[in-house]
mmCIF file of C-alpha atoms in Angstrom:
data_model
loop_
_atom_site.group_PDB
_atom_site.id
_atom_site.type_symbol
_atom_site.label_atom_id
_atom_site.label_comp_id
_atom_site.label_asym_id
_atom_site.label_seq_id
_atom_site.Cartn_x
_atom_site.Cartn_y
_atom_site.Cartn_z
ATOM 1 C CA UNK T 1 -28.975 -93.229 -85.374
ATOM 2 C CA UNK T 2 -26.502 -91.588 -83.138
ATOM 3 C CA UNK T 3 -24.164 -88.848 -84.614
ATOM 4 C CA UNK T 4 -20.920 -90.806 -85.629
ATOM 5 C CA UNK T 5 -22.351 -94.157 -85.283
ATOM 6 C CA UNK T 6 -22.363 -94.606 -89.064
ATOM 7 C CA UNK T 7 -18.468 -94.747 -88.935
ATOM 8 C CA UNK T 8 -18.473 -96.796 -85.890
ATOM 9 C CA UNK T 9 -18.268 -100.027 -87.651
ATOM 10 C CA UNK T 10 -15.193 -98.976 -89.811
ATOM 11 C CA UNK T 11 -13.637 -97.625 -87.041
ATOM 12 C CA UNK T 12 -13.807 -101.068 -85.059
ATOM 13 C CA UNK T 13 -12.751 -102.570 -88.471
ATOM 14 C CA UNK T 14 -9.415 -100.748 -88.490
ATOM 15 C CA UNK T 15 -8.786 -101.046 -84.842
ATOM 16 C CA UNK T 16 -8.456 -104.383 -84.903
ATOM 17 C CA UNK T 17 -5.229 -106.627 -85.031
ATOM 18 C CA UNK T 18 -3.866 -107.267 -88.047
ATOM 19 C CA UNK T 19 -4.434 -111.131 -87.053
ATOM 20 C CA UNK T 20 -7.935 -111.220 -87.872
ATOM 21 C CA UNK T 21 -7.511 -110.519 -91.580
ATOM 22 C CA UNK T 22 -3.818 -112.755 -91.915
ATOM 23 C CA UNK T 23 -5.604 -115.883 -93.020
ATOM 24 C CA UNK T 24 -7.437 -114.122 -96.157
ATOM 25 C CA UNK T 25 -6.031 -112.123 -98.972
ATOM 26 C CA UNK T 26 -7.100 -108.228 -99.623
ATOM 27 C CA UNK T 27 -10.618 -107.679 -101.960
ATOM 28 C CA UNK T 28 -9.346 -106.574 -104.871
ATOM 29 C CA UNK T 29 -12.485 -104.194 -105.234
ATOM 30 C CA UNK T 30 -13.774 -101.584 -108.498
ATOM 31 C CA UNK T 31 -16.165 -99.055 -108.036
ATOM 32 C CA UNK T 32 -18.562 -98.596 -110.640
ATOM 33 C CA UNK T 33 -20.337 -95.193 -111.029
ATOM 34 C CA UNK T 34 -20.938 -91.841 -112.770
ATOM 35 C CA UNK T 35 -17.773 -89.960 -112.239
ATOM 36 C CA UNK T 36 -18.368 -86.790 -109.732
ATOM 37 C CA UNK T 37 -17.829 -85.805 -105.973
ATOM 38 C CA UNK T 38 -20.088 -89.478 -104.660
ATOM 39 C CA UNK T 39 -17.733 -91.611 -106.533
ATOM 40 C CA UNK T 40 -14.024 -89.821 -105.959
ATOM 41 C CA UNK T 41 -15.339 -89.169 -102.070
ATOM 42 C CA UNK T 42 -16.407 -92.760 -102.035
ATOM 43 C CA UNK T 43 -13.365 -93.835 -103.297
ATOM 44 C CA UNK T 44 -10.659 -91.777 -100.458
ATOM 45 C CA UNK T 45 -13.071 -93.225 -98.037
ATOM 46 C CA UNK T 46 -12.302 -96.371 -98.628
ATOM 47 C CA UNK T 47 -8.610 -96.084 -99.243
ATOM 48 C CA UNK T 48 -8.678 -94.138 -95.696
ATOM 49 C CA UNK T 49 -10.379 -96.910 -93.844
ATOM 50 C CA UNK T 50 -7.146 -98.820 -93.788
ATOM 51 C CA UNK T 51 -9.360 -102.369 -94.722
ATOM 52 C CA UNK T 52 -7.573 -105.033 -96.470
ATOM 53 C CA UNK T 53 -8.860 -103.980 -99.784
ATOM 54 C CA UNK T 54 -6.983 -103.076 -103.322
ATOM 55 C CA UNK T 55 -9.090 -100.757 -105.330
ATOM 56 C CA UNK T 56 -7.741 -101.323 -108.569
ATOM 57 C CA UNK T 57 -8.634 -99.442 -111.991
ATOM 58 C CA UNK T 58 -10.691 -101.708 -114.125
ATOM 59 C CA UNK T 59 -13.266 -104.327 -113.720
ATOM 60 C CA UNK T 60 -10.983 -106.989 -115.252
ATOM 61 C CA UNK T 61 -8.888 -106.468 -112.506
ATOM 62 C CA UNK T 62 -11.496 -106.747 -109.485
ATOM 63 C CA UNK T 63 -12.817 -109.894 -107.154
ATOM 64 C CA UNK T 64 -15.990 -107.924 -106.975
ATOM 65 C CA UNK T 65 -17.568 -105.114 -108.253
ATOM 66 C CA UNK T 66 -19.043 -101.932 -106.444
ATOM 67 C CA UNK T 67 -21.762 -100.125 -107.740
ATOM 68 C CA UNK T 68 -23.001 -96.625 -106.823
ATOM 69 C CA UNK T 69 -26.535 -95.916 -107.736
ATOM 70 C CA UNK T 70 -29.093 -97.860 -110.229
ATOM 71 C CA UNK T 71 -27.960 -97.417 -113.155
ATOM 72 C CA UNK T 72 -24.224 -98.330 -112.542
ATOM 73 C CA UNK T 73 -25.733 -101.471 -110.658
ATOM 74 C CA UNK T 74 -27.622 -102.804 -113.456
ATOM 75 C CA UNK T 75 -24.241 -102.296 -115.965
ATOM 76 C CA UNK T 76 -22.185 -103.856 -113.601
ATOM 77 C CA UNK T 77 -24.790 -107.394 -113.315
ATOM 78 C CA UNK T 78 -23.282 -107.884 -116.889
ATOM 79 C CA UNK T 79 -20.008 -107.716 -115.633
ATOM 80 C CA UNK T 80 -20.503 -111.625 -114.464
ATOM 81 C CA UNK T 81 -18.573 -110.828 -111.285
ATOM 82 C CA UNK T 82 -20.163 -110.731 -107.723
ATOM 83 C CA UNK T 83 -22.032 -107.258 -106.973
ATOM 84 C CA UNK T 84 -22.589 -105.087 -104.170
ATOM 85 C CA UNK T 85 -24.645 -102.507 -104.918
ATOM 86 C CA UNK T 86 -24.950 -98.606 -102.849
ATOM 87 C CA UNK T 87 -27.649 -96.806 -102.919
ATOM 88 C CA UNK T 88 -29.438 -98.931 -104.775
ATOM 89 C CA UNK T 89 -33.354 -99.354 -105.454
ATOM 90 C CA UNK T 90 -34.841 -101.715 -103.511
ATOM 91 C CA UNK T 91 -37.409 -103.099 -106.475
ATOM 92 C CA UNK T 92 -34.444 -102.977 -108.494
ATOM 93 C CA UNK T 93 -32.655 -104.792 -106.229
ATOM 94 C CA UNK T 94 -35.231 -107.649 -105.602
ATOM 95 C CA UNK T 95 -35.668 -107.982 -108.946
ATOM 96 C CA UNK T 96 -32.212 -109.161 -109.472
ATOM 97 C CA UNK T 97 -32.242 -111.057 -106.610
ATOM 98 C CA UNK T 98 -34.857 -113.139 -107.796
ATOM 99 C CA UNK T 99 -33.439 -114.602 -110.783
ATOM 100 C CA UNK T 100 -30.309 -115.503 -108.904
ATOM 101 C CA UNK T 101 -27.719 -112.905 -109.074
ATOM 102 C CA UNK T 102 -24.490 -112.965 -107.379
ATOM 103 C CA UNK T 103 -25.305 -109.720 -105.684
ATOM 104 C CA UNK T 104 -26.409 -107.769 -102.353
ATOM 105 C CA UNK T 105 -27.515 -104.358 -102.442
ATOM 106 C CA UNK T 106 -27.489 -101.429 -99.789
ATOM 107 C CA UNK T 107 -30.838 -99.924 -100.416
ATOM 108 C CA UNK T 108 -31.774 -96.459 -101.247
ATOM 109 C CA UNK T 109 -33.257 -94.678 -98.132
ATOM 110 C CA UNK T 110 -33.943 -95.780 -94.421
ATOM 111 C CA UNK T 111 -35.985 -98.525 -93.123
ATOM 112 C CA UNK T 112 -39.897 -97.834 -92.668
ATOM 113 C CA UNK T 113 -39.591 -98.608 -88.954
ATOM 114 C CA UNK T 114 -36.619 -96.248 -88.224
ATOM 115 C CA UNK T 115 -38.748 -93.250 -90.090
ATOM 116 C CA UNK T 116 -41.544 -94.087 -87.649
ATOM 117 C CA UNK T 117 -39.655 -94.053 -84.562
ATOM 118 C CA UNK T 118 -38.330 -90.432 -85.718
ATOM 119 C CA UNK T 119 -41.852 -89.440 -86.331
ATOM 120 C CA UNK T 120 -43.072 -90.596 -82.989
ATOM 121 C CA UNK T 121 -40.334 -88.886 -81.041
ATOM 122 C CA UNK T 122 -41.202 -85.760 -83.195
ATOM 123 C CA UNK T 123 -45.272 -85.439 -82.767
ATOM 124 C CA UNK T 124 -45.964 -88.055 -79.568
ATOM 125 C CA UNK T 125 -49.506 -87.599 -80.433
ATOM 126 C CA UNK T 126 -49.997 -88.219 -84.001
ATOM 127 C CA UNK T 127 -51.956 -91.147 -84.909
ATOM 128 C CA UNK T 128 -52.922 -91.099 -88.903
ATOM 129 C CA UNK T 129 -50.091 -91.855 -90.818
ATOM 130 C CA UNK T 130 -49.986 -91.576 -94.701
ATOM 131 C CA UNK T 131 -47.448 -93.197 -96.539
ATOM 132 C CA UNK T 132 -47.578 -92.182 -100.389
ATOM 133 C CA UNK T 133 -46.295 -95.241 -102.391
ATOM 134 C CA UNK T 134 -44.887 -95.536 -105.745
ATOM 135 C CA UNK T 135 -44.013 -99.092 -107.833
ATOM 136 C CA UNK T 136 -40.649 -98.149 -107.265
ATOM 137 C CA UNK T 137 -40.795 -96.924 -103.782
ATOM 138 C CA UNK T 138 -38.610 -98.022 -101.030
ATOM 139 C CA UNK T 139 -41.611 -99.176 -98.992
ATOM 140 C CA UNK T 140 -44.018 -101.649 -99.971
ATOM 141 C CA UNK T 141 -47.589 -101.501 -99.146
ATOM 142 C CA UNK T 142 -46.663 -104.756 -97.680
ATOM 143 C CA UNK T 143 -44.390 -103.253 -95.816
ATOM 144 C CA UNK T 144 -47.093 -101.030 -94.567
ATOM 145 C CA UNK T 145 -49.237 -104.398 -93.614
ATOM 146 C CA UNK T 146 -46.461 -105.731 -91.052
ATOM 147 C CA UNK T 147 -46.099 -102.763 -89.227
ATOM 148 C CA UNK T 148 -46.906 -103.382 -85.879
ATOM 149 C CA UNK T 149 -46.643 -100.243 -83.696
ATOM 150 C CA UNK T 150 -49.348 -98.094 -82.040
ATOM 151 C CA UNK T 151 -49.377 -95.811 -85.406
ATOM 152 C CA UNK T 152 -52.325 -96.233 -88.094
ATOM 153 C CA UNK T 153 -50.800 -96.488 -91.226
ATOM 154 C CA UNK T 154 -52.460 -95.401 -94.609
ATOM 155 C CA UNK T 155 -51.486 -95.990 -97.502
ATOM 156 C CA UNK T 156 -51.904 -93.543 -100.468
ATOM 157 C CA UNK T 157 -51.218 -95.066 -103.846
ATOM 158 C CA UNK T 158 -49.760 -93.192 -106.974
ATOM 159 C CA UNK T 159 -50.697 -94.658 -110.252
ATOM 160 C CA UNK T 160 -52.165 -92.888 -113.821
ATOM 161 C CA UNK T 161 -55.322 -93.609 -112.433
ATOM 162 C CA UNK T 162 -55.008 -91.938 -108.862
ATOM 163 C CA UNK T 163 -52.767 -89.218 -109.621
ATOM 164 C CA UNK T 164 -50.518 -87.334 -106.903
ATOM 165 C CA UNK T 165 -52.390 -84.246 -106.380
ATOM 166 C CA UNK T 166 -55.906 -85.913 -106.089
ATOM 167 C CA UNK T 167 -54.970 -88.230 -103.528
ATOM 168 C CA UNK T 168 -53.523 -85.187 -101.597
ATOM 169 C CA UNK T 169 -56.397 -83.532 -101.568
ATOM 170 C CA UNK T 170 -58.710 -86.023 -101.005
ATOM 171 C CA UNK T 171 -57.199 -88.161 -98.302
ATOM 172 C CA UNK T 172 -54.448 -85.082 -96.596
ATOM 173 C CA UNK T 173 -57.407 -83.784 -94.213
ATOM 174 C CA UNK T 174 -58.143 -86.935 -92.687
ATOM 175 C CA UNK T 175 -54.559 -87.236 -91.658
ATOM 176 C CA UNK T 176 -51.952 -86.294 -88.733
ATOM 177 C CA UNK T 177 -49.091 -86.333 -90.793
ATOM 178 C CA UNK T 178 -47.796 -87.411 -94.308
ATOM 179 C CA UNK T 179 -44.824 -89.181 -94.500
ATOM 180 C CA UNK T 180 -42.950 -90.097 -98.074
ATOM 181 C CA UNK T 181 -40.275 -92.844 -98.762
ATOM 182 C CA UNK T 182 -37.205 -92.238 -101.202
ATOM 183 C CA UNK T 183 -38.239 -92.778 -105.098
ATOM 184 C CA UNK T 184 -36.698 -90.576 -107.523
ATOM 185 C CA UNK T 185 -39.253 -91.754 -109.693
ATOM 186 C CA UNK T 186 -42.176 -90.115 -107.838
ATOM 187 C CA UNK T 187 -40.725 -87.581 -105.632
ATOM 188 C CA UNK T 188 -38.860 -84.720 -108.541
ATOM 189 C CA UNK T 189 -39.339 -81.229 -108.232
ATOM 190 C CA UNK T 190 -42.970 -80.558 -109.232
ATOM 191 C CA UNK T 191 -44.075 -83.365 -107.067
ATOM 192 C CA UNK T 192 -41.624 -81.542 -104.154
ATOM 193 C CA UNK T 193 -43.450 -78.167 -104.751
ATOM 194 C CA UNK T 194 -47.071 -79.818 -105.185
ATOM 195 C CA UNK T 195 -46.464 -82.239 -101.616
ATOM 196 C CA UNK T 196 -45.292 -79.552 -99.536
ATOM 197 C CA UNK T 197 -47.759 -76.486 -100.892
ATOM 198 C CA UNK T 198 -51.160 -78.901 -100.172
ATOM 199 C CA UNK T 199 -49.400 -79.650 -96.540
ATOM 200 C CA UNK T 200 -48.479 -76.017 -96.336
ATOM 201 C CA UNK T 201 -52.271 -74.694 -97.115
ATOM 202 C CA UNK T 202 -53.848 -78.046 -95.090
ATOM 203 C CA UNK T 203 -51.768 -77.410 -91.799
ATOM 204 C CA UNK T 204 -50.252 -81.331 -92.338
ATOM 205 C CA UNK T 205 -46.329 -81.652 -91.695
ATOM 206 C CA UNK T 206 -44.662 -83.484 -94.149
ATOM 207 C CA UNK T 207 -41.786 -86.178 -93.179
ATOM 208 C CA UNK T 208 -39.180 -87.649 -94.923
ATOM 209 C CA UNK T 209 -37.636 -88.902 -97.835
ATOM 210 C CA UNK T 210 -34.526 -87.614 -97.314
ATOM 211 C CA UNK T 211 -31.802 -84.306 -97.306
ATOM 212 C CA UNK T 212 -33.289 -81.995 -100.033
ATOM 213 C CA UNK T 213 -37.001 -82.414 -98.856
ATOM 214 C CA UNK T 214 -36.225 -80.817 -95.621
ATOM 215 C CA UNK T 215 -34.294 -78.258 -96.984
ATOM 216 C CA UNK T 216 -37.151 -77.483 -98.911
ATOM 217 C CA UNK T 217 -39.956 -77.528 -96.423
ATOM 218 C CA UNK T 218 -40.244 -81.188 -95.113
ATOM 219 C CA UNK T 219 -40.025 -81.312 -91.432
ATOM 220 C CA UNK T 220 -37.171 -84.094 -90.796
ATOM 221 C CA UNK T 221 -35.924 -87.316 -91.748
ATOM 222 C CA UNK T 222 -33.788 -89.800 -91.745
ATOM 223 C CA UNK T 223 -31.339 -90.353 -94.483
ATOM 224 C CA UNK T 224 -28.310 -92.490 -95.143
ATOM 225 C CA UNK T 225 -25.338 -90.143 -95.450
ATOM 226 C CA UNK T 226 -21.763 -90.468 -97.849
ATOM 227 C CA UNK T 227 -20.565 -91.801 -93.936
ATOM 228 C CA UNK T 228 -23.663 -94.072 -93.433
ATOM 229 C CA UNK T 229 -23.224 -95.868 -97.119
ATOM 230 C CA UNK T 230 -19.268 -96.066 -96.487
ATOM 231 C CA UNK T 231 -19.827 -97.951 -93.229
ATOM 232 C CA UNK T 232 -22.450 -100.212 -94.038
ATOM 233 C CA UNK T 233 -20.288 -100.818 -97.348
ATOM 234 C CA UNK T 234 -17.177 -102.012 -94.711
ATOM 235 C CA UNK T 235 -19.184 -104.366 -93.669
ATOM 236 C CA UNK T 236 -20.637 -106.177 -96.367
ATOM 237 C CA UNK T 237 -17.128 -106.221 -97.843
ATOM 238 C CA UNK T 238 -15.626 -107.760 -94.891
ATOM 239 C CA UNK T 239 -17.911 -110.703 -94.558
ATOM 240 C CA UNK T 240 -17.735 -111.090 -98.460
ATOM 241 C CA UNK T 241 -14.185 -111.438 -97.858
ATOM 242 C CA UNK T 242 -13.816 -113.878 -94.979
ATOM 243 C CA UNK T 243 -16.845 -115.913 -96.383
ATOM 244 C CA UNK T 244 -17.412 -115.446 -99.838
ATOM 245 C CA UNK T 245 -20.710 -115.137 -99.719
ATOM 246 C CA UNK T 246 -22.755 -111.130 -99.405
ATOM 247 C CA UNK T 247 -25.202 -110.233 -96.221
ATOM 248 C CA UNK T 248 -28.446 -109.559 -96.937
ATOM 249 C CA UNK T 249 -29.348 -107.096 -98.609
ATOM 250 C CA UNK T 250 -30.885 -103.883 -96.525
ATOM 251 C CA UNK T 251 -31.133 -100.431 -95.683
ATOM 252 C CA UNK T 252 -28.298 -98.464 -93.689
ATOM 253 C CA UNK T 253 -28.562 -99.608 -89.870
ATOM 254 C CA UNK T 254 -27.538 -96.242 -88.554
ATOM 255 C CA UNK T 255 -28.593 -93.616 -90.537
ATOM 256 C CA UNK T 256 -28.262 -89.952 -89.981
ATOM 257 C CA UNK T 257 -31.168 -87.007 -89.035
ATOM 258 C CA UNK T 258 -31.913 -83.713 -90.451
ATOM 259 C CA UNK T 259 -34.489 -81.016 -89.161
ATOM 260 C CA UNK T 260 -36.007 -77.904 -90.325
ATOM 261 C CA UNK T 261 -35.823 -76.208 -87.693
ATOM 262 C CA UNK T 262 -38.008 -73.086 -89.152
ATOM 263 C CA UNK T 263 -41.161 -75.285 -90.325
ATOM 264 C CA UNK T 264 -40.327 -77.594 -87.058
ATOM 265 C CA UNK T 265 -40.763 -74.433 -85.001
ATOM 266 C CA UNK T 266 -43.858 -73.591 -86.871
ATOM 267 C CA UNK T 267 -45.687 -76.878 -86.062
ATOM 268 C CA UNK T 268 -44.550 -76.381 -82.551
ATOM 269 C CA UNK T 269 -42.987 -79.526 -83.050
ATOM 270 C CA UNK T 270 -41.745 -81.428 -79.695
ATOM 271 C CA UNK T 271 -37.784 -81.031 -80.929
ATOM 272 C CA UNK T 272 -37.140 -78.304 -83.272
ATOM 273 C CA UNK T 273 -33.962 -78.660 -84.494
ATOM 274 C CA UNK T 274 -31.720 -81.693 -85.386
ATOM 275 C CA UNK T 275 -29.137 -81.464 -82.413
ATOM 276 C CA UNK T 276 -32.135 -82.036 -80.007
ATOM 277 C CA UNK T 277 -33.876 -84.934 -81.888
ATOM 278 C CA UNK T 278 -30.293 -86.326 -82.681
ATOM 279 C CA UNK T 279 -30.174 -86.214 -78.467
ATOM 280 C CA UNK T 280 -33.752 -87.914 -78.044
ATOM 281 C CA UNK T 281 -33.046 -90.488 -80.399
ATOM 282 C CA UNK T 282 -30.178 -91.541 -78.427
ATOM 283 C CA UNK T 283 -32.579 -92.507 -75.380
ATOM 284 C CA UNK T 284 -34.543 -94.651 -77.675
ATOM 285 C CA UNK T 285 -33.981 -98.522 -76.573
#
């Protein structure tokens, strides 16, 4: 979670001797994905990690396939080449998984446990946790269940029959501290204004899911950066090239951290602003 870490890996990738990668060809490799700044920025990323890799221009042409975001991952499946997939949905991604896909995905978001770690270092003495969930959430509520840490974790449900701004409402004053998990699904704009005006008016801080929430009002969060996807990205391509076979599928390992350092300050939070929490995180074991 350290500033830079998330191009560590690729930088120890293109430092190393040009023996390691002599017994196996390049990965000739296509990206797959809605053409804008991700995709092209993607794209000179890889090129400028100096990996033995040939992106070439059609899917014909590729050993494998990458896809960037859900939609180009599920049109890329029919492809009947092997898949990694960026950014992807994790329900999506299981999904797929289970009925045998050649694939691995990079999930959307950060892992539960990393969030919680930020949120500790953050408010030391918070104790109630909620977690709103989604079907298409990047947590589980099983997820939730194997927790093990000194946090109480509860879980708030979204479904037609408990609907966003009742559970707020209801369950928000019991608790320390919301926290939300990326799903585009549940999280759009009215949900954005409706989450952080109840924790506004209740006095609750609001973490997570990623970038645009804290710009808007949520105190931090994690998030897996352009840098964070292109690094994890190295890797799975590597070992898909020496061994034919993906890694597991999985969040980023080092993502990156953003504060809002105005609605930090205002909860006379322990580390108001993202340089400082960056710093604390660091002296995490």
């Amino acid at each position: 979670m350290r500033q830079g870490r998330d191009w560590l890996i690729a930088l120890l990738l293109v430092l190393a001797p040009s023996s390691l990668f002599a017994q196996t060809p390049p990965l000739a490799v296509y990206v797959e994905g809605a053409q804008g700044h991700f995709r092209s920025g993607f794209i000179q990323a890889l090129q400028a990690a100096g990996q033995p890799l040939v992106l070439v221009a059609s899917e014909q042409d590729s050993d494998m396939l990458i896809a960037l975001g859900d939609e180009a991952f599920s049109r890329a499946l029919e492809q009947g080449k092997p898949v990694l997939g960026v950014f992807v949905s994790r329900a999506l991604a299981e999904k797929v998984e289970r009925k045998g896909c050649h694939c691995a995905a990079i999930w959307a978001g950060v892992a539960l446990d990393d969030q919680l770690a930020m949120l500790e270092v953050m408010m030391p003495l918070a104790r109630k946790v909620g977690v709103v969930l989604g079907p298409n959430s990047a947590w589980s509520q099983g997820a939730l269940q194997d927790y093990s840490g000194r946090l109480s974790l509860f879980p708030m449900l979204v479904s037609p029959e408990n609907e966003l701004g009742d559970l707020l409402r209801e369950t928000l004053p019991e608790l320390d501290v919301l926290l939300l998990p990326v799903d585009e699904d549940l999280f759009g704009p009215a949900a954005a204004k409706l989450i952080l005006l109840t924790s506004y008016r209740l006095r609750r801080p609001v973490f997570g899911p990623e970038q645009s929430y804290v710009q808007a009002g949520s105190v931090a969060s994690l998030y897996a950066s352009g840098g964070d996807l292109v690094a994890e990205a190295l890797v799975h391509l590597e070992s898909f090239r020496q061994r034919k076979r993906f890694r597991r599928s999985g969040f980023v390992h080092t993502p990156s951290v953003i504060v809002n350092e105005h609605v930090a300050g205002s909860f006379d939070m322990r580390y108001s602003n993202t340089e400082a929490l960056r710093d604390a995180q660091e002296m995490l074991p």
